[in-house]
Coordinates of C-alpha atoms in Angstrom, one line a residue:
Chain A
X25 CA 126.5 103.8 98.9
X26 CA 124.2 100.8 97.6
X27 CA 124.9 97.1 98.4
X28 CA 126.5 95.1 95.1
X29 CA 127.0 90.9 94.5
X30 CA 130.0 90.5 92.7
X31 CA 130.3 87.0 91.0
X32 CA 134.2 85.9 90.2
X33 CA 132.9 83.4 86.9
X34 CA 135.7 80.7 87.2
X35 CA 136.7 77.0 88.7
X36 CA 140.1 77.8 89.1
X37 CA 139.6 77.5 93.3
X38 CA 143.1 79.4 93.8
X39 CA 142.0 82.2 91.9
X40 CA 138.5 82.2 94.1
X41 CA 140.6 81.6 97.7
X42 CA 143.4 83.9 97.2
X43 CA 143.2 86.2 93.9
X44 CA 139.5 87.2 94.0
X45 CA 139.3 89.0 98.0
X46 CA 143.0 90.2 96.9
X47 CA 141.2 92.1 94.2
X48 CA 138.6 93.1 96.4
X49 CA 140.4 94.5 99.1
X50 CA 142.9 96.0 96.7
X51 CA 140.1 98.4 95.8
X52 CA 139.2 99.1 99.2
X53 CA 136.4 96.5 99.5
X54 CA 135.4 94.4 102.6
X55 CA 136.2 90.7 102.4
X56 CA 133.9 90.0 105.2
X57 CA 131.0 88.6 103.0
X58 CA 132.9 87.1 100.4
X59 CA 132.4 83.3 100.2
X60 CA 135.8 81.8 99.1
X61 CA 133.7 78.6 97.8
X62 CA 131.1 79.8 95.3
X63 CA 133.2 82.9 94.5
X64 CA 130.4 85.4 95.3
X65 CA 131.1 88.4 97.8
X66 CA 128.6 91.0 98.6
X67 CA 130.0 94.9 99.0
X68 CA 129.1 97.8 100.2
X69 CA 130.3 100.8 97.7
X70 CA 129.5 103.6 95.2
X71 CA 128.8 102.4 91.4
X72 CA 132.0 104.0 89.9
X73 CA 134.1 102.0 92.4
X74 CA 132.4 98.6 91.2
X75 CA 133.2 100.0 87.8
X76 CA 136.9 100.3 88.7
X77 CA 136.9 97.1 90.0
X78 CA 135.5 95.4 87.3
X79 CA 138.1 97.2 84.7
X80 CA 141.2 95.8 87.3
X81 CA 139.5 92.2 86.8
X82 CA 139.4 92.6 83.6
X83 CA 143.2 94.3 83.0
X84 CA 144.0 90.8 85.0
X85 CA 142.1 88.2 83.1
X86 CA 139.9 87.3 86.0
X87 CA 135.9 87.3 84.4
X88 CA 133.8 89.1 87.1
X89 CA 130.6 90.7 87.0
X90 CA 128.2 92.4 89.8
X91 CA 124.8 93.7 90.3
X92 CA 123.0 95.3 92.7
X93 CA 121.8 93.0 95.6
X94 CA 118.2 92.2 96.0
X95 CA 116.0 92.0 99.0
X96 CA 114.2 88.7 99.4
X97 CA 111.6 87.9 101.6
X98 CA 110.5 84.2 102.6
X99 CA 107.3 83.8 101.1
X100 CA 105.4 82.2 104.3
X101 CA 106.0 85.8 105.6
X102 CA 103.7 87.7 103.9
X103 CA 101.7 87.6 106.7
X104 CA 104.0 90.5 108.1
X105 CA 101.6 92.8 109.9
X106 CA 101.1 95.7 107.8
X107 CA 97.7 97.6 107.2
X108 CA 94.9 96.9 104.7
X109 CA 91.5 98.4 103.5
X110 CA 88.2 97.2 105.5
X111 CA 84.3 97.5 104.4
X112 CA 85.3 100.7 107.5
X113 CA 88.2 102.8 106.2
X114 CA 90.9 102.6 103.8
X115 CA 94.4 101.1 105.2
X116 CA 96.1 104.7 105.1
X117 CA 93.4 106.4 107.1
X118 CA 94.5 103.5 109.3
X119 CA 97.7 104.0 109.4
X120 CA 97.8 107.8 109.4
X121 CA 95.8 107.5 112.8
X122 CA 92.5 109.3 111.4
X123 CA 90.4 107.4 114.7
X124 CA 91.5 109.9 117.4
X125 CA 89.8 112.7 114.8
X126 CA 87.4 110.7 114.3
X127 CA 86.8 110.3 118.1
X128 CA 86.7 114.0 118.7
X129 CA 85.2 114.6 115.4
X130 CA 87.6 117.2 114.4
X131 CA 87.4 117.0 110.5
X132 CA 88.7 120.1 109.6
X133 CA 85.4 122.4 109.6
X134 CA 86.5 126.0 108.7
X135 CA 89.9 125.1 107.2
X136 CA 90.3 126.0 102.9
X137 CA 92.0 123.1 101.0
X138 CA 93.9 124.5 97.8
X139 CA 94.2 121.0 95.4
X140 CA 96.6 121.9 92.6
X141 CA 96.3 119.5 89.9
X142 CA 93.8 118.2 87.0
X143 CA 90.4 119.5 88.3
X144 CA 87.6 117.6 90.2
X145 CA 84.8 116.0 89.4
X146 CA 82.2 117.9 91.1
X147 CA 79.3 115.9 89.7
X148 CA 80.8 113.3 92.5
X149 CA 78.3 111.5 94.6
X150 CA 80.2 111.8 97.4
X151 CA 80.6 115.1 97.4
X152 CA 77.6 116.5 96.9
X153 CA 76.9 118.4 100.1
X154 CA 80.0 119.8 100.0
X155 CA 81.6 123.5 99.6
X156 CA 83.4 123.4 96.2
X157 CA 85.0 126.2 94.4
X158 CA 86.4 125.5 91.2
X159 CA 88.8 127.7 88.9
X160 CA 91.2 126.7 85.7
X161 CA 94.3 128.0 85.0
X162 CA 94.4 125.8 81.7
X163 CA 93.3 128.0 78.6
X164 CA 90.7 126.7 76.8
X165 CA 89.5 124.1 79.4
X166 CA 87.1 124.6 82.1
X167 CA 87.3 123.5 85.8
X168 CA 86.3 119.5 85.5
X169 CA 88.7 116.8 86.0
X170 CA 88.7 114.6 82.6
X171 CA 92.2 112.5 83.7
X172 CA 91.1 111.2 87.7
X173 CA 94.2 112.3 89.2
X174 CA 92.8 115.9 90.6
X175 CA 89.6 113.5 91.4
X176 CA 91.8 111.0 93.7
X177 CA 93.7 113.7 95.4
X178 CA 90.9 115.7 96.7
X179 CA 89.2 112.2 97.6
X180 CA 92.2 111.9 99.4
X181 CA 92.7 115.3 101.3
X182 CA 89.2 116.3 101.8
X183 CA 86.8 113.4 100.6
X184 CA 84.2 111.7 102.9
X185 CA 84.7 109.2 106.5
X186 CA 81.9 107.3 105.4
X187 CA 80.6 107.5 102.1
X188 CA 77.5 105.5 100.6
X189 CA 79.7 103.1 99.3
X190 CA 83.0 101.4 100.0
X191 CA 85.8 102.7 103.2
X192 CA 86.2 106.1 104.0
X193 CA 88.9 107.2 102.3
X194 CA 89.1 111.1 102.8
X195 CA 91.4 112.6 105.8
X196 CA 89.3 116.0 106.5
X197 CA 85.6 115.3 105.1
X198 CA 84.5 118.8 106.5
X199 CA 87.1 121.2 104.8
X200 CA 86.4 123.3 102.1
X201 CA 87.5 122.4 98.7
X202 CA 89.2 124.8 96.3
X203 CA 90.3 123.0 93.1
X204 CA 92.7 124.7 91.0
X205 CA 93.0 123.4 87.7
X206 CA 96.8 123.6 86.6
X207 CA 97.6 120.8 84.8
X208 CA 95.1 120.1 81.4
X209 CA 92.8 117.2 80.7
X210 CA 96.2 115.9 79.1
X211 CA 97.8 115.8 83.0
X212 CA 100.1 118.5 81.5
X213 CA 100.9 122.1 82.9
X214 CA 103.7 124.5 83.4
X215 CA 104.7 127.2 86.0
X216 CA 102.4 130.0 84.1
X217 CA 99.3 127.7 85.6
X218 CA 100.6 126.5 88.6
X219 CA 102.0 129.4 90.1
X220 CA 98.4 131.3 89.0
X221 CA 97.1 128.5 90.9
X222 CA 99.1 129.2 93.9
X223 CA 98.2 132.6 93.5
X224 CA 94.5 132.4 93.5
X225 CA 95.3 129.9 96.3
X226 CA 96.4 132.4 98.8
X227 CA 94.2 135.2 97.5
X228 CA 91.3 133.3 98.8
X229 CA 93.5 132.4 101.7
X230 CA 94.0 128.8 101.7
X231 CA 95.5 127.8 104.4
X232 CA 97.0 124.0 102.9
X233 CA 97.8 124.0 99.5
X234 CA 98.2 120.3 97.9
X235 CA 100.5 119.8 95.1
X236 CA 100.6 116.3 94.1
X237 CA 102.9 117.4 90.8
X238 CA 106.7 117.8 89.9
X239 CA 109.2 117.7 86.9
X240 CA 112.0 115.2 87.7
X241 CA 114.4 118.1 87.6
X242 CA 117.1 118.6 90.2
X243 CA 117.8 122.0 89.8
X244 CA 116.0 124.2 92.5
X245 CA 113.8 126.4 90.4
X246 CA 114.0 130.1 91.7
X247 CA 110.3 130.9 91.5
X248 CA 109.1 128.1 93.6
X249 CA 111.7 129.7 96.3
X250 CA 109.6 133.0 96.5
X251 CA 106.7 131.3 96.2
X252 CA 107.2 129.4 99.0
X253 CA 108.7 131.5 101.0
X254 CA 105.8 134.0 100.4
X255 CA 102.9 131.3 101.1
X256 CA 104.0 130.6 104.2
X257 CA 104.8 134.4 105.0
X258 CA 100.4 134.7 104.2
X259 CA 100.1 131.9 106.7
X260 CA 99.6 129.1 103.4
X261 CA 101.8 125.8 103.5
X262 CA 102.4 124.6 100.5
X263 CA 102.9 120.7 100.4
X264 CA 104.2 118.7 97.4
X265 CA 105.1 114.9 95.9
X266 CA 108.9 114.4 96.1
X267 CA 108.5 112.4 93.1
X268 CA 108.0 109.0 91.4
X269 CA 111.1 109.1 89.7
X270 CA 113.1 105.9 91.8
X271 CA 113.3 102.7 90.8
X272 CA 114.8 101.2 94.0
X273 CA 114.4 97.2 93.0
X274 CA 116.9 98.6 90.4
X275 CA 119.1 100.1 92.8
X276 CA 118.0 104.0 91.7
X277 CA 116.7 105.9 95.0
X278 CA 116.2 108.8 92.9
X279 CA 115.7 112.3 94.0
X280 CA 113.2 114.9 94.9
X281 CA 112.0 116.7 92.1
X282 CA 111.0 120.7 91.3
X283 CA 109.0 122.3 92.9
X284 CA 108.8 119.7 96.4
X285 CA 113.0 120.2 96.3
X286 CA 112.4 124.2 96.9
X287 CA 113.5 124.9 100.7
X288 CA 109.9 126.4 101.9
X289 CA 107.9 123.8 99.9
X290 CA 107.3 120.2 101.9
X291 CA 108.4 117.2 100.2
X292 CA 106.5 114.2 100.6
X293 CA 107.3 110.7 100.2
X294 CA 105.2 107.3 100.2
X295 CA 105.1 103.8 101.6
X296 CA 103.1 101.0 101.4
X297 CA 100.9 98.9 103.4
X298 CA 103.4 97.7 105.6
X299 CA 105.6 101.3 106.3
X300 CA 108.0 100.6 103.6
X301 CA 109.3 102.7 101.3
X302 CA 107.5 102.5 97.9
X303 CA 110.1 101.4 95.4
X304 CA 108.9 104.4 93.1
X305 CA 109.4 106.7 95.8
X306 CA 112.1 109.5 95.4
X307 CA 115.1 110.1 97.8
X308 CA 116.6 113.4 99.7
X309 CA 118.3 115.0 97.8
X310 CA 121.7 117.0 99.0
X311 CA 120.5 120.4 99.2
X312 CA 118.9 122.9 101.3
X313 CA 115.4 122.4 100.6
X314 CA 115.7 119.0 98.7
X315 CA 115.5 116.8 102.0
X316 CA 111.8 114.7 102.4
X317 CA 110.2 115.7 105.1
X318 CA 107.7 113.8 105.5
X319 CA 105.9 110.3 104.5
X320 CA 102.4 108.8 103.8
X321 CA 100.8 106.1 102.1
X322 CA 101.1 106.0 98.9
X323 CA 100.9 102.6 97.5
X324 CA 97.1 101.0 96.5
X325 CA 95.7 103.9 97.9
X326 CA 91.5 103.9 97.3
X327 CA 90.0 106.9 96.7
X328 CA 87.4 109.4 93.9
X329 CA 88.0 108.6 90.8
X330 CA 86.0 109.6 87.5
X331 CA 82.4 108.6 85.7
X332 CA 80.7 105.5 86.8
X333 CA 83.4 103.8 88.0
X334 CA 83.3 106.4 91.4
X335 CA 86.4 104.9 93.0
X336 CA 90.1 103.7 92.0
X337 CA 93.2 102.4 93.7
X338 CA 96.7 103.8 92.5
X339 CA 100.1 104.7 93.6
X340 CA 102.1 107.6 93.5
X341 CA 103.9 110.2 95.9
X342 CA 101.2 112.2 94.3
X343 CA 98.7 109.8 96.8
X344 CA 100.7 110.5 99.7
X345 CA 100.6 113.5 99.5
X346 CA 97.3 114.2 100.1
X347 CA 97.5 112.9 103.1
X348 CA 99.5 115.2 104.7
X349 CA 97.4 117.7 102.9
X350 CA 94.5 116.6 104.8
X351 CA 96.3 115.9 108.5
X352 CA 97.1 119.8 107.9
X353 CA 93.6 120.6 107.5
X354 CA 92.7 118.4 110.5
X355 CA 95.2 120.6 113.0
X356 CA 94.8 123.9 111.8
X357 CA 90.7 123.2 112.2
X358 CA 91.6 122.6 115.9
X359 CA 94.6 125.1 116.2
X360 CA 94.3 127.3 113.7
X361 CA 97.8 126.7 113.7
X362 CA 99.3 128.2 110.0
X363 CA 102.3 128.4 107.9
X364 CA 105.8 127.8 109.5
X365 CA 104.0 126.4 113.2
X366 CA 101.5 124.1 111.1
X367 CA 105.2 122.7 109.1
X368 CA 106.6 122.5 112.7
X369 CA 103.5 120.5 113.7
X370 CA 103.1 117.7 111.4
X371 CA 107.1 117.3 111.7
X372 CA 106.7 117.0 115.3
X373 CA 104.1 114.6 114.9
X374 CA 105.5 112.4 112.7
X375 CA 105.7 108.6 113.8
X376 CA 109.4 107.8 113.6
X377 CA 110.2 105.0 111.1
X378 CA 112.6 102.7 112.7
X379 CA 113.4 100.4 109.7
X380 CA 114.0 103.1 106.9
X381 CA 116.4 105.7 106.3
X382 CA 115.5 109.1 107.2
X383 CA 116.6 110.1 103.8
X384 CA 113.6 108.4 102.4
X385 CA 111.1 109.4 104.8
X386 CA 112.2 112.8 106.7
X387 CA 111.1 112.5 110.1
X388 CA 108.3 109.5 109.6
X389 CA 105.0 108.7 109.3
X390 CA 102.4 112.1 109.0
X391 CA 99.8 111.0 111.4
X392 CA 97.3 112.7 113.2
X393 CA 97.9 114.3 116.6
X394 CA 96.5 112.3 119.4
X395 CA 94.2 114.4 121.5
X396 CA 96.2 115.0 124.7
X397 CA 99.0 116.4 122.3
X398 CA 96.9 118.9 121.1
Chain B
X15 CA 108.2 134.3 65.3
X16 CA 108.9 131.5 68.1
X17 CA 107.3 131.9 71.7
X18 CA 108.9 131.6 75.1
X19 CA 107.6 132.0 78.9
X20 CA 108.9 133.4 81.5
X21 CA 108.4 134.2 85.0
X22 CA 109.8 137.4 86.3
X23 CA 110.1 137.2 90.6
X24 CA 109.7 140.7 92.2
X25 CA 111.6 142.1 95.1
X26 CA 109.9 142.2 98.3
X27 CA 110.9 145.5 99.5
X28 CA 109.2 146.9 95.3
X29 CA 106.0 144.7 96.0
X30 CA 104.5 148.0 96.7
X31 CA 104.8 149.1 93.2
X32 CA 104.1 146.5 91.1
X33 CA 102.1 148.1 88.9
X34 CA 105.1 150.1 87.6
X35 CA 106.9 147.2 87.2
X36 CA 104.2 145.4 85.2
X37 CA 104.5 148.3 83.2
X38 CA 108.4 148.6 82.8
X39 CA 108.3 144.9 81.9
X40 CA 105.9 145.4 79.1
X41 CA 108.1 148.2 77.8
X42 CA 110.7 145.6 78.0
X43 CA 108.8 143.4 75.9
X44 CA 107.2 141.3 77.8
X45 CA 103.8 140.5 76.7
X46 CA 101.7 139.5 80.3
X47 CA 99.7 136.9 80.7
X48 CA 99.0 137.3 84.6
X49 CA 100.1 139.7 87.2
X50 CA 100.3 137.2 90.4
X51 CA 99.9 140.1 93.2
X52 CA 99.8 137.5 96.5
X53 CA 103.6 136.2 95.2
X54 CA 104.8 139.0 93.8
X55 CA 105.4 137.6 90.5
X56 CA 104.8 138.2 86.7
X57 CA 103.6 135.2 83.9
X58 CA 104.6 136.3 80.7
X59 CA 105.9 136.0 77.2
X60 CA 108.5 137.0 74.8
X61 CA 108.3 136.7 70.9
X62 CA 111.7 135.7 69.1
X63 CA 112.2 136.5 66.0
X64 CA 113.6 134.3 63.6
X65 CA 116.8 136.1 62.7
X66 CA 116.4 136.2 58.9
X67 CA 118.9 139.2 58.3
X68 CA 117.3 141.0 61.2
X69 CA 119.8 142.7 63.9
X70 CA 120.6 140.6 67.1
X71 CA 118.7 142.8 69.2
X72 CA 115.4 141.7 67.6
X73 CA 115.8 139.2 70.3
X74 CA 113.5 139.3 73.1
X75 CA 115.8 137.5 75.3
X76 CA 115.1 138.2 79.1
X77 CA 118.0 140.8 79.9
X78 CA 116.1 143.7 79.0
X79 CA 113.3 142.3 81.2
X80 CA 116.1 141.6 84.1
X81 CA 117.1 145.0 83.7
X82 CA 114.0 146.5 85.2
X83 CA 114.5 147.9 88.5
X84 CA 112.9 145.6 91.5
X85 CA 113.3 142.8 89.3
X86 CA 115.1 140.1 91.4
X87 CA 114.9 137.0 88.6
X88 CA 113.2 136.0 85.0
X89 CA 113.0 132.4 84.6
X90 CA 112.3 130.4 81.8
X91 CA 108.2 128.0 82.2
X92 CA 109.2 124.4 82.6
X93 CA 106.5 122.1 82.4
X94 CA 104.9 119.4 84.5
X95 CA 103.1 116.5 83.7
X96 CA 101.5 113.1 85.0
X97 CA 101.1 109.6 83.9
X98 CA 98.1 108.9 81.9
X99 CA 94.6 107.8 84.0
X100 CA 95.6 104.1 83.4
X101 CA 99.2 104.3 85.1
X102 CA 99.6 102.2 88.1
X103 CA 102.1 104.8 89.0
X104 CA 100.9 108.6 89.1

């Protein structure tokens, strides 16, 4: 269901007071928010009834057209509280509670981070004390990052508190990093790389494996079911981007994507600054296995990127879900909690989202555990 | 000759001889590319003729590969890909 205006386009005030909420109501539309006057109402209803609707207008000479309805915010309210990057951390470390790790100085020591994606750049300043092991499941190309994306999302899940430069930006600075290369310098790949990746992932026992990629498919593909399944079964979570494939200002939720829509492979979705849904950011979808589970930031998230340039700000579910990534690695390095109890933990300690739908952002907020919940 | 990958998913309770397998698939006609042992699974590839008067079973299509005993699914590679460095959106 997805809120419509619906405009009647004539002067003719009996047709606006009488003819037009007949019409409505005729095709089972409320009347409630329908203003007699300007001939606007505003319904609640699926797009194939507003289609049916407009056809009836049209069978009875009565011009009518709709469109989704819009949100608009006053624009002396900006000032909403919402998060944003200091010279200290970036606003999703902020958000994401990263102080009460910070406090105990849990960073994930001991825990292996499998990132699945385009590489890293391990020439990385930030970095450079670090444990890295590097593979690449691309033929013909080595383990570097030459796109960023791989880059960002490591940043992301394992990259420093306090660089030299700029916030912190990384959720578990003292994991170890295995970068599996599975999509090419091109930011393409296919299941032959990623489940290798997976593979190589659990055969050097990762416990969190980070897989900021999908196909905006909404078929279930049958591999990633095994796969999953099988990950956790060796005590590896597997942890996936629902998908950038909504366009919500449009009216299009969309949908979780393959592999994140496979039911032992988490889906994650993003928000921005201010704990809203991003508009890009992909909706449950009806099937076991296709619900979001969890959400993060995702929106102007600052983090490793490439070359010179060191550090970038972009969006994605593929941001956000790093971050969960990295919360993993922070409670497993306490716990050394694994596979289906590390899923139940960062589901339990999700911060519930009062203002937006469960089917855009599972049970809330991943955040970091507070100490006395430990 | 056209190219196609596949994925073959082994049962759990014939993980314990996967090497047979491997070896039934490539009697199939499956040319491997990776034997994934911690999943249980198979990367490989199948070459299709082009039927140019050739019989029909020339095809490499998967059944002969589903056929294999401990075999629980071949699916067909789809592919994956990102927005370019530059997207705002990745």
């Amino acid at each position: 269901m997805a809120r419509y205006v619906v405009t009647f386009d004539t002067s003719d005030s009996a047709v606006l007071q009488d003819d037009a909420p007949g019409l409505l109501s005729s095709q089972g539309f409320s009347t409630e928010t329908y203003f007699p006057r300007l001939g606007i109402g505003v319904v609640e209803g699926e797009p194939d009834q507003l289609e049916s609707l407009s056809s009836r207008c049209r069978e009875q000479n009565r011009p009518m057209s709709y469109t989704p309805e819009l949100t608009y915010y006053a624009i002396t309210d900006t000032a909403e509280p919402g998060f944003e990057d200091t010279s200290e951390l970036t606003w999703g470390l902020q958000a994401i509670g990263i102080a009460s790790a910070q406090q105990l100085g849990q960073a994930g020591a001991g825990v292996r981070v499998a990132v699945l994606d385009t590489g890293f750049d391990a020439a990385h300043p930030d970095f450079a004390a670090r444990t890295i092991v590097t593979e690449s499941f691309i033929d013909g190309e080595g383990p570097d990052d030459a796109h960023g994306h791989g880059t960002h999302c490591i940043g992301t899940a394992c990259g420093p508190w306090q660089p030299e430069t700029g916030p912190g930006y990384g959720v578990a600075p003292e994991s170890e990093i295995y970068s599996g290369k599975v999509l090419g310098d091109d930011g393409t790949g296919s299941d032959t790389s990623i489940l290798a990746g997976i593979d190589w992932a659990l055969q050097n026992d990762c416990q969190v494996i980070s897989m900021s990629l999908g196909a905006d498919v909404r078929e279930v593909h049958p591999p990633y079911v095994a796969a999953g399944r099988r990950a956790l079964e060796s005590g590896s979570l597997i942890i996936a981007a629902a998908g950038n494939n909504a366009q919500r200002s449009e009216g299009d939720p969309g949908f979780v994507g393959a592999p994140a829509n496979s039911p032992h492979i988490m889906a994650v979705a993003a928000v921005d600054s201010q704990l809203r849904t991003a508009d890009f950011s992909a909706r449950s979808a009806p099937h076991d296995g296709g619900e979001i589970d969890l959400t993060a930031p995702g929106v102007d998230v600052y983090s490793a990127w490439l070359g010179e340039e060191r550090h970038r700000s972009i969006s994605g579910t593929s941001m956000a879900t790093p971050h969960v990534s990295g919360i993993a690695a922070l409670i497993c390095g306490v716990s050394e909690t694994r596979g289906e109890q590390l899923w139940q933990e960062l589901v339990t300690h999700a911060a519930a989202l009062e203002d937006e739908d469960p089917e855009d952002v599972g049970a809330g907020l991943a955040t970091v555990p507070e100490p006395q919940d430990r | 000759m056209s190219e196609k990958e596949w994925i073959v998913t082994v049962d759990d309770q014939d993980l314990h001889r996967l090497d047979e397998i491997v070896a039934e698939l490539e009697s199939a006609g499956l040319e491997v590319i990776r034997v994934l042992r911690s999943l249980g699974q198979v990367t490989g590839r199948t070459q299709t003729k082009d039927a140019v008067g050739g019989s029909a079973a020339e095809d490499s299509a998967p059944e002969p590969l589903a056929a294999v005993s401990g075999v629980v699914s071949v699916d067909a590679v789809q592919q994956y890909s990102i927005k370019p460095p530059d997207a705002e959106v990745q």
